[in-house]
């Protein structure tokens, strides 16, 4: 199967460090194997972050794409190639608190590189769904999960807004950017909390849309971390990250 | 968070490396199909704001740009450098040629008030029109103190020490907040927007407004009579020796024979 082949490429140290070369764009129609190849070519495995026990394929300063212009990237919006500060602290929190996740079904929304989902699988969550609507993210999550020897189920449909009693725990890293999206997320998460008493954990580096929302009074701080040096340098002005648990009154 | 709120003005101009050509009607320069980027002095202003945020002295950086749709690219660059949110005042193409520093300063004054900012940081001038007016007029409209041509900004309690590049040296002044600062070349060296930061910038909020939302009418107070190319230099000639050079200079009347 394609993944095994790509893994052997990975083990032999290829990937990354190459010129942009063939600038094919990846459409969702292309199969996972082609996407995985392209990801391996343009990213490197990085452990220079808050969860070094999890290796992740990322665009780092060693990659040609790091200094590329947007139109030079073969991937449209490669959000999955960045380990976001909110994702880093959330993943650290999961690894540090296995008891909160062990044995439960977990959904990682906006999974990106899949770090939080991989961490949940590592600490013994009974089932893990990594959800991202970008097909490249799905391929990256599959690569990263295999590289870390864990099983996660990938889901590319948009699950935001679906209320579902299958998810005991929902985690989200760095999803609170703009007010409109925040409101959609908060409505959904509040509903999920009320209806099914889901545990909701949010990793966030202090983005204003979250800090300024009234929901803040329903968030309990359960984790706080100093961001590692590289992450601080890449996220001008951010030095810390927080993990919040949504704490709504069940009516 | 109780840090400063900073507004930075970002103008989209013809890229500094482009050779500018005068339009055939001699009433402006050719802009179609020409590479544009952020005014370099405004980049310095964004960089300074981001550094203040990194030092935890600023809590939020708002960037604003007045002009056509493409100005959003300029704002995205500023967001990629580390600004938090952007306001685009959309000025239609037909009005854009009439947009002058007075209008921009009126618009920025409204935004500064609405966003309750403590500092407005601007480039000292734009490299296209070289006006060097917006910062000064803005300070006048807001009735705030100003520190122009800044090459160093140090935050004090409720005020700023601003080192200014003046003729023959440096002048350091202390100004109370809120204040307007315009940046000179030596204030800092702006950072490069990496692809990951360009990606992150896409998730940051960008609001579009119209000049009428701020009650500002874009009406020119002057008329451009003509735009001329600088005089072209005539080709020189090479001389073989110093003697020959001296002879030529004498011949041309630049030296006494």
Coordinates of C-alpha atoms in Angstrom, one line a residue:
Chain A
X1 CA 0.0 0.0 0.0
X2 CA 1.1 3.5 -0.8
X3 CA 1.6 4.6 2.8
X4 CA 4.1 1.9 3.5
X5 CA 6.1 2.9 0.5
X6 CA 6.0 6.5 1.5
X7 CA 7.1 5.5 5.0
X8 CA 10.1 3.7 3.6
X9 CA 11.0 6.9 1.7
X10 CA 10.7 8.7 5.0
X11 CA 12.9 6.2 6.8
X12 CA 15.6 6.6 4.2
X13 CA 15.7 10.3 4.9
X14 CA 14.4 11.7 1.7
X15 CA 11.9 14.5 1.4
X16 CA 12.3 18.2 2.3
X17 CA 15.4 20.1 1.3
X18 CA 14.5 20.2 -2.4
X19 CA 13.9 22.8 -4.9
X20 CA 10.3 23.6 -5.7
X21 CA 10.7 21.6 -8.9
X22 CA 7.4 20.4 -10.3
X23 CA 4.8 22.9 -9.2
X24 CA 1.8 20.7 -9.7
X25 CA -1.2 21.8 -7.7
X26 CA -3.0 19.2 -5.8
X27 CA -6.7 18.8 -6.3
X28 CA -9.0 16.7 -4.1
X29 CA -9.4 14.4 -7.1
X30 CA -5.8 13.2 -6.8
X31 CA -5.3 10.2 -4.7
X32 CA -3.8 10.1 -1.3
X33 CA -0.6 8.5 -2.5
X34 CA 0.2 11.5 -4.8
X35 CA -0.6 13.9 -2.1
X36 CA 1.5 12.1 0.4
X37 CA 4.5 12.1 -2.0
X38 CA 4.2 15.8 -2.4
X39 CA 3.9 16.4 1.3
X40 CA 7.1 14.3 1.8
X41 CA 8.9 16.3 -0.8
X42 CA 8.0 19.7 0.6
X43 CA 8.1 19.2 4.4
X44 CA 10.5 17.9 6.9
X45 CA 9.9 15.8 10.1
X46 CA 10.2 18.2 13.0
X47 CA 10.4 17.7 16.7
X48 CA 11.4 21.3 17.5
X49 CA 8.1 22.1 19.3
X50 CA 6.3 21.6 22.6
X51 CA 5.7 17.9 22.0
X52 CA 9.0 16.5 20.8
X53 CA 7.8 12.9 21.5
X54 CA 5.6 13.4 18.4
X55 CA 7.4 13.8 15.1
X56 CA 5.4 15.8 12.5
X57 CA 5.9 16.7 8.8
X58 CA 5.9 20.5 8.8
X59 CA 7.1 23.4 6.7
X60 CA 10.1 24.6 8.7
X61 CA 12.9 27.2 8.0
X62 CA 14.9 24.3 6.4
X63 CA 12.3 23.9 3.7
X64 CA 12.3 25.8 0.4
X65 CA 8.6 26.6 0.9
X66 CA 9.4 28.5 4.1
X67 CA 10.5 31.6 2.2
X68 CA 8.3 30.9 -0.8
X69 CA 5.6 33.2 -2.0
X70 CA 2.1 31.9 -1.7
X71 CA 1.7 31.4 -5.4
X72 CA 4.8 29.2 -5.4
X73 CA 3.3 26.7 -3.0
X74 CA 1.9 23.5 -4.6
X75 CA -0.6 23.3 -1.8
X76 CA -3.5 25.6 -1.4
X77 CA -3.6 26.9 2.1
X78 CA -1.3 24.4 3.8
X79 CA -2.5 25.1 7.3
X80 CA -1.7 21.5 8.2
X81 CA 2.0 22.2 7.6
X82 CA 2.1 24.6 10.5
X83 CA 2.1 23.4 14.1
X84 CA 0.0 26.2 15.6
X85 CA 0.7 27.4 19.1
X86 CA -2.8 26.5 20.3
X87 CA -2.4 23.1 18.8
X88 CA 1.0 22.7 20.6
X89 CA -0.3 23.5 24.0
X90 CA -3.4 21.3 23.5
X91 CA -1.3 18.4 22.4
X92 CA 1.1 18.9 25.4
X93 CA -1.9 18.9 27.7
X94 CA -3.3 15.7 26.3
X95 CA 0.1 14.0 26.7
X96 CA 0.5 15.3 30.3
X97 CA -3.0 14.3 31.3
X98 CA -3.7 10.8 30.0
X99 CA -6.4 10.1 32.6
X100 CA -8.7 12.7 31.1
X101 CA -8.6 11.0 27.7
X102 CA -7.9 7.3 28.3
X103 CA -10.8 5.0 27.1
X104 CA -12.9 7.7 25.6
X105 CA -14.0 8.4 22.1
X106 CA -12.4 11.7 20.9
X107 CA -12.9 14.1 18.1
X108 CA -10.2 16.5 17.0
X109 CA -11.8 19.3 15.0
X110 CA -9.7 21.2 12.5
X111 CA -7.0 18.6 13.1
X112 CA -4.4 20.1 10.7
X113 CA -1.2 18.1 11.1
X114 CA -3.1 15.7 13.5
X115 CA -0.9 16.3 16.5
X116 CA -3.7 16.4 19.1
X117 CA -5.4 13.3 17.6
X118 CA -2.1 11.4 17.6
X119 CA -1.5 12.4 21.3
X120 CA -5.0 11.2 22.2
X121 CA -4.3 7.9 20.5
X122 CA -1.0 7.6 22.3
X123 CA -2.5 8.1 25.8
X124 CA -5.2 5.5 25.1
X125 CA -8.3 7.1 23.8
X126 CA -10.6 4.3 22.7
X127 CA -11.2 5.8 19.3
X128 CA -9.9 9.0 17.7
X129 CA -11.4 10.9 14.8
X130 CA -9.1 13.5 13.1
X131 CA -11.4 15.9 11.2
X132 CA -10.2 18.3 8.6
X133 CA -11.9 19.5 5.4
X134 CA -8.6 19.9 3.5
X135 CA -7.6 16.6 1.6
X136 CA -3.9 17.5 2.0
X137 CA -4.4 17.7 5.8
X138 CA -6.0 14.3 5.7
X139 CA -3.0 12.9 3.9
X140 CA -0.6 14.7 6.3
X141 CA -2.5 13.3 9.3
X142 CA -2.3 9.7 7.9
X143 CA 1.5 10.2 7.3
X144 CA 2.0 11.6 10.8
X145 CA -0.1 9.0 12.5
X146 CA 1.7 6.2 10.8
X147 CA 5.1 7.8 11.6
X148 CA 4.1 7.8 15.3
X149 CA 2.7 4.3 15.2
X150 CA -0.9 5.2 16.2
X151 CA -4.3 4.6 14.7
X152 CA -6.5 7.6 14.0
X153 CA -9.6 7.6 11.8
X154 CA -9.6 10.5 9.4
X155 CA -12.8 12.3 8.4
X156 CA -12.8 15.0 5.7
X157 CA -16.5 16.0 5.9
X158 CA -17.4 19.1 7.8
X159 CA -18.5 17.9 11.3
X160 CA -18.8 21.4 12.8
X161 CA -22.5 21.8 13.7
X162 CA -23.2 18.1 13.9
X163 CA -24.4 17.2 17.3
X164 CA -23.4 13.7 18.1
X165 CA -23.4 11.6 21.2
X166 CA -20.6 9.4 20.0
X167 CA -17.9 12.0 21.0
X168 CA -17.2 11.9 24.7
X169 CA -14.4 14.4 24.2
X170 CA -13.9 17.2 21.6
X171 CA -10.6 19.0 21.3
X172 CA -9.7 22.0 19.2
X173 CA -6.4 23.7 18.7
X174 CA -6.2 27.3 17.6
X175 CA -9.6 27.7 16.0
X176 CA -10.6 31.1 17.3
X177 CA -9.5 33.6 14.8
X178 CA -12.3 35.6 13.6
X179 CA -15.6 36.6 15.3
X180 CA -17.9 34.9 12.8
X181 CA -16.3 31.5 12.9
X182 CA -15.9 31.8 16.6
X183 CA -19.6 32.3 17.0
X184 CA -20.4 29.2 14.9
X185 CA -18.0 27.1 16.9
X186 CA -19.2 28.3 20.3
X187 CA -22.8 27.7 19.5
X188 CA -22.0 24.2 18.4
X189 CA -19.7 23.3 21.3
X190 CA -22.2 24.7 23.8
X191 CA -24.9 22.5 22.3
X192 CA -22.7 19.5 22.3
X193 CA -21.8 20.1 25.9
X194 CA -25.5 20.6 27.0
X195 CA -26.9 17.7 25.0
X196 CA -24.3 15.1 25.6
X197 CA -22.1 16.4 28.4
X198 CA -19.1 16.2 26.1
X199 CA -15.8 17.3 27.5
X200 CA -14.5 20.2 25.3
X201 CA -10.9 21.2 25.5
X202 CA -9.6 24.3 23.6
X203 CA -5.9 25.1 23.0
X204 CA -5.4 28.8 22.4
X205 CA -2.5 31.3 22.6
X206 CA -4.6 34.2 23.7
X207 CA -6.3 35.2 20.5
X208 CA -8.5 38.2 20.9
X209 CA -11.8 36.7 19.5
X210 CA -11.7 34.1 22.3
X211 CA -10.5 36.4 25.0
X212 CA -13.1 39.0 24.2
X213 CA -16.1 36.7 24.0
X214 CA -18.6 36.3 26.9
X215 CA -17.9 32.5 26.6
X216 CA -14.7 33.3 28.5
X217 CA -16.6 33.2 31.7
X218 CA -17.6 29.6 31.0
X219 CA -14.0 28.5 30.3
X220 CA -12.0 27.0 33.0
X221 CA -8.2 27.2 32.6
X222 CA -6.8 23.7 32.9
X223 CA -3.4 24.2 31.4
X224 CA -0.9 26.9 30.8
X225 CA 2.4 26.5 29.0
X226 CA 5.3 28.7 27.9
X227 CA 5.7 28.4 24.1
X228 CA 9.1 27.1 23.0
X229 CA 11.6 29.5 21.5
X230 CA 10.9 28.7 17.8
X231 CA 7.2 28.9 18.3
X232 CA 7.5 32.3 20.0
X233 CA 9.7 33.6 17.1
X234 CA 7.2 32.4 14.5
X235 CA 4.2 33.9 16.3
X236 CA 5.2 37.4 16.9
X237 CA 4.1 38.6 20.3
X238 CA 2.8 35.3 21.6
X239 CA 4.7 33.8 24.5
X240 CA 2.2 31.5 26.2
X241 CA -0.6 29.1 25.4
X242 CA -3.6 28.0 27.4
X243 CA -5.9 25.1 27.5
X244 CA -9.5 25.8 28.4
X245 CA -12.2 23.4 29.3
X246 CA -15.7 24.5 28.3
X247 CA -17.9 24.5 31.4
X248 CA -21.5 25.1 30.6
X249 CA -24.3 24.5 33.0
X250 CA -26.3 21.5 31.8
X251 CA -30.0 22.5 31.6
Chain B
X1 CA -4.3 42.7 28.6
X2 CA -3.7 46.3 29.3
X3 CA -1.0 47.1 26.7
X4 CA -1.1 49.8 24.1
X5 CA -3.3 49.7 21.1
X6 CA -1.5 50.6 17.9
X7 CA -2.8 51.7 14.6
X8 CA -0.4 51.4 11.6
X9 CA -1.1 53.0 8.2
X10 CA 0.0 50.9 5.2
X11 CA 0.1 52.4 1.8
X12 CA 0.3 50.3 -1.4
X13 CA 2.9 51.8 -3.7
X14 CA 4.8 50.9 -6.8
X15 CA 7.6 48.6 -5.7
X16 CA 10.8 50.4 -5.0
X17 CA 12.7 48.3 -7.5
X18 CA 10.4 49.1 -10.4
X19 CA 11.5 51.7 -12.9
X20 CA 8.6 54.2 -13.0
X21 CA 7.3 55.4 -16.3
X22 CA 5.3 58.6 -16.9
X23 CA 1.9 58.1 -18.6
X24 CA 1.6 59.4 -22.2
X25 CA -0.9 62.1 -21.0
X26 CA 1.7 63.3 -18.6
X27 CA -0.8 63.5 -15.7
X28 CA 0.5 60.5 -13.8
X29 CA 2.7 57.4 -13.9
X30 CA 1.9 54.0 -15.4
X31 CA 0.5 51.7 -12.6
X32 CA -1.3 49.0 -14.7
X33 CA 0.7 45.7 -14.7
X34 CA 3.4 47.2 -12.4
X35 CA 4.5 45.4 -9.3
X36 CA 3.3 47.0 -6.1
X37 CA 4.2 46.4 -2.5
X38 CA 3.9 48.1 0.9
X39 CA 5.5 51.5 1.2
X40 CA 8.9 50.6 2.8
X41 CA 8.6 53.3 5.5
X42 CA 5.2 51.7 6.4
X43 CA 6.8 48.3 6.6
X44 CA 9.2 49.9 9.2
X45 CA 6.1 51.2 11.1
X46 CA 4.5 47.7 11.1
X47 CA 7.8 46.2 12.3
X48 CA 8.1 48.7 15.1
X49 CA 4.5 47.9 16.3
X50 CA 5.2 44.2 16.2
X51 CA 8.4 44.7 18.3
X52 CA 6.4 46.6 20.8
X53 CA 3.9 43.7 20.9
X54 CA 6.8 41.2 21.4
X55 CA 8.0 43.2 24.3
X56 CA 4.5 43.0 25.7
X57 CA 4.1 46.8 25.6
X58 CA 1.4 46.6 23.0
X59 CA -1.7 44.4 23.1
X60 CA -3.2 44.8 19.7
X61 CA -2.0 46.0 16.3
X62 CA -4.6 47.3 13.8
X63 CA -3.4 48.0 10.3
X64 CA -5.3 50.2 7.9
X65 CA -5.0 51.0 4.2
X66 CA -7.0 53.3 2.0
X67 CA -7.3 52.4 -1.7
X68 CA -8.5 49.9 -4.3
X69 CA -9.2 46.2 -3.8
X70 CA -5.5 45.3 -4.2
X71 CA -4.7 47.1 -1.0
X72 CA -5.9 44.0 0.8
X73 CA -2.7 42.3 -0.4
X74 CA -0.7 45.0 1.4
X75 CA -2.8 44.5 4.5
X76 CA -2.3 40.7 4.4
X77 CA 1.5 41.3 4.3
X78 CA 1.2 43.5 7.4
X79 CA -0.9 40.8 9.1
X80 CA 1.7 38.2 8.1
X81 CA 4.4 40.4 9.8
X82 CA 2.4 40.2 13.0
X83 CA -0.5 42.7 13.0
X84 CA -3.7 41.4 14.6
X85 CA -6.4 42.8 12.4
X86 CA -6.9 44.9 9.3
X87 CA -9.2 47.6 8.1
X88 CA -9.4 48.3 4.4
X89 CA -11.0 51.6 3.4
X90 CA -12.1 50.8 -0.1
X91 CA -11.6 53.7 -2.4
X92 CA -12.9 53.0 -5.9
X93 CA -10.4 53.4 -8.8
X94 CA -12.2 56.5 -10.1
X95 CA -11.7 58.3 -6.8
X96 CA -8.3 56.9 -6.0
X97 CA -6.5 59.5 -8.1
X98 CA -8.1 62.2 -6.0
X99 CA -7.1 60.6 -2.7
X100 CA -4.6 62.8 -1.0
X101 CA -2.9 62.9 2.4
X102 CA -5.6 65.1 3.8
X103 CA -8.3 62.4 3.1
X104 CA -6.1 59.6 4.4
X105 CA -5.4 61.5 7.6
X106 CA -9.1 62.2 8.2
X107 CA -9.9 58.5 7.6
X108 CA -7.1 57.4 10.0
X109 CA -8.2 59.9 12.6
X110 CA -11.7 58.3 12.6
X111 CA -10.3 54.8 12.8
X112 CA -7.9 55.8 15.6
X113 CA -10.8 57.2 17.6
X114 CA -13.1 54.2 16.9
X115 CA -10.4 51.7 17.8
X116 CA -9.4 53.7 20.8
X117 CA -5.7 53.5 19.9
X118 CA -2.8 54.9 21.9
X119 CA -0.3 55.2 19.1
X120 CA -0.6 55.8 15.4
X121 CA 2.5 54.6 13.6
X122 CA 3.0 55.7 10.0
X123 CA 5.9 55.9 7.5
X124 CA 7.4 59.4 7.3
X125 CA 6.4 59.5 3.7
X126 CA 5.3 57.3 0.8
X127 CA 7.9 56.6 -1.8
X128 CA 5.5 57.3 -4.7
X129 CA 4.3 60.9 -4.0
X130 CA 6.9 61.8 -1.3
X131 CA 4.3 64.0 0.3
X132 CA 5.4 63.6 4.0
X133 CA 2.1 65.1 5.1
X134 CA -0.2 62.4 6.5
X135 CA 1.4 61.9 9.9
X136 CA 1.6 65.6 10.6
X137 CA -2.0 66.3 9.5
X138 CA -3.3 63.4 11.4
X139 CA -1.6 64.7 14.6
X140 CA -3.2 68.0 14.0
X141 CA -6.7 66.6 13.4
X142 CA -6.5 64.4 16.5
X143 CA -4.7 67.2 18.4
X144 CA -2.1 64.7 19.6
X145 CA 1.6 65.2 19.9
X146 CA 3.8 63.9 17.2
X147 CA 7.3 62.4 16.8
X148 CA 8.3 62.5 13.2
X149 CA 11.3 60.9 11.5
X150 CA 11.7 58.5 14.4
X151 CA 14.9 56.4 14.5
X152 CA 14.3 55.2 18.0
X153 CA 11.1 54.8 20.1
X154 CA 11.3 54.0 23.9
X155 CA 8.2 53.5 25.9
X156 CA 8.1 55.4 29.2
X157 CA 5.3 55.6 31.7
X158 CA 2.4 57.2 29.8
X159 CA 4.8 58.7 27.3
X160 CA 7.3 57.9 24.6
X161 CA 10.9 59.0 24.1
X162 CA 11.3 59.5 20.4
X163 CA 14.7 60.0 18.8
X164 CA 14.3 62.0 15.6
X165 CA 16.6 62.3 12.7
X166 CA 17.2 66.0 12.2
X167 CA 19.7 67.9 10.1
X168 CA 23.2 67.2 11.4
X169 CA 22.2 64.8 14.1
X170 CA 19.6 63.4 16.4
X171 CA 17.0 65.0 18.6
X172 CA 15.3 63.1 21.4
X173 CA 11.9 64.3 22.6
X174 CA 9.4 63.1 25.1
X175 CA 5.8 63.1 24.0
X176 CA 2.7 62.2 26.0
X177 CA 0.4 59.4 24.8
X178 CA -1.7 59.2 22.7
X179 CA 0.6 60.2 20.0
X180 CA 1.5 60.0 16.3
X181 CA 4.9 58.6 15.3
X182 CA 6.3 58.6 11.8
X183 CA 9.2 56.3 11.0
X184 CA 12.5 57.0 9.4
X185 CA 14.7 54.5 7.6
X186 CA 17.0 53.6 10.5
X187 CA 14.3 52.8 13.1
X188 CA 14.5 49.0 12.4
X189 CA 14.9 46.4 9.7
X190 CA 11.5 44.9 8.8
X191 CA 11.1 41.1 9.0
X192 CA 10.4 38.8 6.1
X193 CA 6.9 37.4 6.0
X194 CA 7.4 33.6 5.8
X195 CA 4.9 31.3 4.1
X196 CA 3.6 29.9 7.4
X197 CA 2.9 33.5 8.6
X198 CA 1.3 34.4 5.3
X199 CA -1.0 31.4 5.9
X200 CA -1.7 32.4 9.4
X201 CA -2.5 35.9 8.2
X202 CA -5.3 34.6 6.1
X203 CA -7.2 33.6 9.3
X204 CA -6.9 37.1 10.8
X205 CA -9.8 39.5 10.4
X206 CA -9.9 42.0 7.6
X207 CA -12.9 44.5 7.5
X208 CA -13.8 46.5 4.5
X209 CA -15.2 50.0 4.9
X210 CA -16.0 52.9 2.6
X211 CA -14.8 56.5 3.1
X212 CA -18.5 57.5 3.5
X213 CA -18.7 55.2 6.5
X214 CA -16.3 57.6 8.2
X215 CA -18.0 60.7 6.7
X216 CA -15.0 61.6 4.5
X217 CA -15.5 62.9 1.0
X218 CA -12.7 62.2 -1.5
X219 CA -12.5 65.5 -3.3
X220 CA -9.2 66.8 -4.6
X221 CA -8.1 70.2 -3.4
X222 CA -5.5 70.5 -6.2
X223 CA -5.1 69.6 -9.8
X224 CA -2.1 67.9 -11.3
X225 CA -0.8 70.0 -14.1
X226 CA 2.0 67.8 -15.4
X227 CA 4.2 64.9 -14.5
X228 CA 7.6 64.9 -16.1
X229 CA 10.4 62.3 -16.2
X230 CA 13.7 63.5 -14.6
X231 CA 16.0 64.8 -17.3
X232 CA 17.8 62.0 -19.0
X233 CA 21.6 61.9 -18.5
X234 CA 23.5 62.2 -21.7
X235 CA 26.1 59.5 -22.5
X236 CA 29.6 60.3 -21.3
X237 CA 32.9 59.5 -22.9
X238 CA 35.9 57.6 -21.7
X239 CA 39.3 59.3 -21.7
X240 CA 42.6 57.4 -21.9
X241 CA 44.8 59.4 -19.5
X242 CA 44.7 62.2 -16.9
X243 CA 46.3 64.6 -19.4
X244 CA 43.6 64.0 -21.9
X245 CA 41.0 64.5 -19.1
X246 CA 42.6 67.8 -18.2
X247 CA 42.7 68.9 -21.8
X248 CA 39.0 68.0 -22.2
X249 CA 38.0 69.9 -19.1
X250 CA 39.9 73.0 -20.3
X251 CA 38.3 72.7 -23.6
X252 CA 34.9 72.6 -22.1
X253 CA 35.7 75.7 -20.0
X254 CA 35.7 73.9 -16.6
X255 CA 39.4 74.7 -15.9
X256 CA 41.5 77.7 -16.6
X257 CA 43.9 77.1 -19.5

